[in-house]
Short mmCIF file of C-alpha atoms in Angstrom, two decimals:
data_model
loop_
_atom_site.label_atom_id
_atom_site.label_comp_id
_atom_site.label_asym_id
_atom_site.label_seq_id
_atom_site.Cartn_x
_atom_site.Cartn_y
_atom_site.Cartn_z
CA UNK G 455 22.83 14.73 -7.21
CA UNK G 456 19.65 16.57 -7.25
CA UNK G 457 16.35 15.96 -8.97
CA UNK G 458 13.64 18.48 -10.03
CA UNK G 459 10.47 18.05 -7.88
CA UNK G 460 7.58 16.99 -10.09
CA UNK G 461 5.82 19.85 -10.55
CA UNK G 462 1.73 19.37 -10.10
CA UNK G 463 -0.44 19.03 -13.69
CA UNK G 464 -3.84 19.46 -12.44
CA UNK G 465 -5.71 22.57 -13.88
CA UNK G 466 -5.24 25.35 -11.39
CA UNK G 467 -8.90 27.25 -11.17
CA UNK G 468 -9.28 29.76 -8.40
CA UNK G 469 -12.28 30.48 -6.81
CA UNK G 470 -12.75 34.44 -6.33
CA UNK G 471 -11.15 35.54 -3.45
CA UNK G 472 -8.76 32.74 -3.57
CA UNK G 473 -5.02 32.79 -2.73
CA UNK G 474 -2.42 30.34 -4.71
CA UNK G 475 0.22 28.52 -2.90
CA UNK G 476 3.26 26.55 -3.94
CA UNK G 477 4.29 23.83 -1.61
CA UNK G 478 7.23 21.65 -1.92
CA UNK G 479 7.13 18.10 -0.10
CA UNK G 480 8.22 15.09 -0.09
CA UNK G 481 6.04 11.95 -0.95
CA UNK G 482 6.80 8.61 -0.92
CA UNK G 483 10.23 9.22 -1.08
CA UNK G 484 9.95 11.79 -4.03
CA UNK G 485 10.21 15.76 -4.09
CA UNK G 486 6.71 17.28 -5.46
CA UNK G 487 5.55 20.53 -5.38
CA UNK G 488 1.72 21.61 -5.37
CA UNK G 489 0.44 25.03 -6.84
CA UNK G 490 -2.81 25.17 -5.73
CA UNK G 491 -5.35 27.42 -3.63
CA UNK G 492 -4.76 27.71 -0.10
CA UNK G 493 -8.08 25.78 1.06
CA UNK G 494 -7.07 22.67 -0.79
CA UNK G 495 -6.54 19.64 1.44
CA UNK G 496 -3.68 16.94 1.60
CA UNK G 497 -6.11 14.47 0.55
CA UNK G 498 -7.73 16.15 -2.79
CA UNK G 499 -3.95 17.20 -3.65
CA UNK G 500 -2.91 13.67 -3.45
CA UNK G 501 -5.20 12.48 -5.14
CA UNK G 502 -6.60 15.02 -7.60
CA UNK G 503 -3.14 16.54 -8.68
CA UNK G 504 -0.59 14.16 -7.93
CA UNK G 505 -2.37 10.84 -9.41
CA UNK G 506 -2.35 9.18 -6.20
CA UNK G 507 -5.12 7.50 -5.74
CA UNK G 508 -4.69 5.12 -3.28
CA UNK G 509 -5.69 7.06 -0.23
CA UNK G 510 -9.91 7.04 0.05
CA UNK G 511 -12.26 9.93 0.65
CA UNK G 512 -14.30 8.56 2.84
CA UNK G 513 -16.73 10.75 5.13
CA UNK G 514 -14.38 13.84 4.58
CA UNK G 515 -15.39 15.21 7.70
CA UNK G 516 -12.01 13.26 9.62
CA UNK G 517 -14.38 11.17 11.16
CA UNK G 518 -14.13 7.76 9.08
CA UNK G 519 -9.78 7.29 9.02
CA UNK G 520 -10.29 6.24 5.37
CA UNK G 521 -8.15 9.13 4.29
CA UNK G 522 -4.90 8.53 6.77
CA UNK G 523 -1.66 9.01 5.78
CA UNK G 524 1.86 9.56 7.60
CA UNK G 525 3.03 13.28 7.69
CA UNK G 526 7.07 12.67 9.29
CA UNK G 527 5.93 9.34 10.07
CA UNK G 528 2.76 10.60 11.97
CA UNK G 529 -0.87 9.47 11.20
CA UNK G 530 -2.49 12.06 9.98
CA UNK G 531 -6.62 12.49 8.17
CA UNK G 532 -5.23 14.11 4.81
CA UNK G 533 -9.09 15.44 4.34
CA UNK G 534 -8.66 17.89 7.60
CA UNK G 535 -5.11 18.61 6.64
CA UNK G 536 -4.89 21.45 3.88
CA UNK G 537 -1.78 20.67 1.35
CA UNK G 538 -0.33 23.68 2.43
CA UNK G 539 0.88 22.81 5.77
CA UNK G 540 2.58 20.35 4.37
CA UNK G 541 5.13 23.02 3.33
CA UNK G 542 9.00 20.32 4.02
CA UNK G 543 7.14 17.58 5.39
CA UNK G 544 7.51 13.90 4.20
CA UNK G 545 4.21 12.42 3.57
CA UNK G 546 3.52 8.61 2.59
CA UNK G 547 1.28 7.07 1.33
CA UNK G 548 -0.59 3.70 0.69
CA UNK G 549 1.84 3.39 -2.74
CA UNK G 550 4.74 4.57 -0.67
CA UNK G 551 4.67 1.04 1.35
CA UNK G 552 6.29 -1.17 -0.51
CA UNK G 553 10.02 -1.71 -1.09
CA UNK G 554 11.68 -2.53 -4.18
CA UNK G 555 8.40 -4.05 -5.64
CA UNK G 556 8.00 -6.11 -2.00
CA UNK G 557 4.59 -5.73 -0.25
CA UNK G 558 5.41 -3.80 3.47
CA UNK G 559 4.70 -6.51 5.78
CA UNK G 560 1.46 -5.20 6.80
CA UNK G 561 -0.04 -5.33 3.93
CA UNK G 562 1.00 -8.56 3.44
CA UNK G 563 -0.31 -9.52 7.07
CA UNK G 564 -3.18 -8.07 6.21
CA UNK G 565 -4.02 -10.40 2.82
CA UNK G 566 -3.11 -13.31 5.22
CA UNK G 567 -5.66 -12.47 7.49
CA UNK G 568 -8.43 -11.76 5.52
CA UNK G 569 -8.42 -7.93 7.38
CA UNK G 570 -10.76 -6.76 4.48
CA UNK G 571 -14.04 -7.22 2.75
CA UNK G 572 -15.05 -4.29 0.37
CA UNK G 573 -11.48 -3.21 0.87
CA UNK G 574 -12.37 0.63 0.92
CA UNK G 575 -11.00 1.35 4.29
CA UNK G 576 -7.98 -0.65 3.79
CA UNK G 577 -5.29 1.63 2.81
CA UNK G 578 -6.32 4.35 5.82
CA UNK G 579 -6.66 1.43 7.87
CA UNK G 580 -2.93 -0.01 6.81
CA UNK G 581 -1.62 3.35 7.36
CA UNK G 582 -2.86 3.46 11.16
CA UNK G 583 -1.65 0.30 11.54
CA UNK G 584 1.69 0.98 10.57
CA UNK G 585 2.37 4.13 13.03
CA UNK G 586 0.50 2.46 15.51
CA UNK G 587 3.56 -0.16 15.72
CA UNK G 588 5.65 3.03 15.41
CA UNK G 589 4.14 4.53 18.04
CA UNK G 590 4.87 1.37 20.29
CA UNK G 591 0.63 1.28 21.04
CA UNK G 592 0.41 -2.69 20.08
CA UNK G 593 1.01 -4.03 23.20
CA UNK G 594 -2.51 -5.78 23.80
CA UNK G 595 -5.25 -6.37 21.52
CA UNK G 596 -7.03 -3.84 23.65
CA UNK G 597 -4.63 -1.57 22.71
CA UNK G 598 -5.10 -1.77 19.01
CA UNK G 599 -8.55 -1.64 19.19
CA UNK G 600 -8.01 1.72 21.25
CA UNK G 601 -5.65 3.41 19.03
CA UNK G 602 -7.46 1.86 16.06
CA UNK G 603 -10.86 3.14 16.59
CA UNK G 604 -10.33 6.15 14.73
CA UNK G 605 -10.59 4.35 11.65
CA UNK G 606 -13.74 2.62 10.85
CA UNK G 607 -14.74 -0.20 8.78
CA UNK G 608 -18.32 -0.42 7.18
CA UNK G 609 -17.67 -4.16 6.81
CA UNK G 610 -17.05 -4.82 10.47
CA UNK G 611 -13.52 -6.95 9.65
CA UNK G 612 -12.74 -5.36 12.60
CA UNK G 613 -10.98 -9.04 14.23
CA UNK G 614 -9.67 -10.23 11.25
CA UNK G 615 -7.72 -6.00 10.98
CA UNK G 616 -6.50 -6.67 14.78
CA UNK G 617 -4.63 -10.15 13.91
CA UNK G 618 -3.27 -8.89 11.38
CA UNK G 619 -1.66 -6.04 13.70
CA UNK G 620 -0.90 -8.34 16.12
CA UNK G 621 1.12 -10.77 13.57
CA UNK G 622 3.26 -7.85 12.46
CA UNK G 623 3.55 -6.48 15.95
CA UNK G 624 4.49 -10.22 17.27
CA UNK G 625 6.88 -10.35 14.10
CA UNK G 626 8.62 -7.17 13.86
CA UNK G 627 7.87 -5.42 16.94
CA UNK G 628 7.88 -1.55 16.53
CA UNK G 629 9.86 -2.07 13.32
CA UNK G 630 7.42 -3.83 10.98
CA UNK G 631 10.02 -3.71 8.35
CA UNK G 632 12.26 -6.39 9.98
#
């Protein structure tokens, strides 16, 4: 069986000059496709068009990790990727987590552990977290704060966001879902 990609519902204004694209993707499991100008990034299209508003801007400048998502189960800053290059690709997102109404385990971890004050950061930071154990890069607590220091935290939970890895890692091992 097939299903018809949700098509985008957002207003489409060009600037002059502009070109229009259509890309079709999948996210969180679902076929979309985005008409939009070329220059629009990942972030503003999942956000701004496709109601998903769990991923943050944060400095969007790719410095801050706030706005990370996984594009084919990569990390990647959604406000330095444009929407367009996203042409096949299955992106997920904070929503796209949880399973049958269940809390992914690292979001749950992170709850236990108190890995979150103002919370802003959180979803970029769950993401990283996530293909960081996918990436097999949780060996040490040096390690996650390596390959975790691309995502920042204006509330410094920094220790409490490192047990929380390390509970999931210690847990499930590269497959947090177990």
């Amino acid at each position: 069986m097939t299903s018809t990609p949700k098509l985008s519902t957002a207003s489409r204004t060009l600037a002059p000059g502009a070109t229009e694209t259509t890309t079709a993707l999948v996210v969180n499991g679902e076929p979309r496709v985005v008409v939009a100008d070329s220059r629009v990034t990942l972030l503003d299209a999942l956000r701004d068009r496709l109601d998903l508003t769990g991923t943050k801007k944060g400095c969007d400048q790719g410095a801050c990790g706030a706005c990370t998502v996984l594009a084919d189960g990569h990390r990647v800053l959604s406000c330095l990727t444009l929407v367009a290059q996203c042409e096949g690709r299955e992106v997920t997102t904070i929503e796209g987590l949880s399973r049958d109404g269940r809390a992914h385990p690292m979001q749950d971890a992170f709850v236990r552990h108190d890995a979150f004050q103002c919370g802003y950061c959180t979803p970029g930071q769950i993401m990283s977290a996530v293909a960081l154990l996918a990436e097999g890069r949780a060996k040490t607590d040096e390690d996650i704060r390596e390959f975790m220091s691309g995502n920042l935290c204006r509330c410094a939970a920094y220790p409490n966001i490192v047990a929380a890895i390390r509970e999931v890692a210690d847990i499930g091992g590269t497959d947090a879902r177990v």
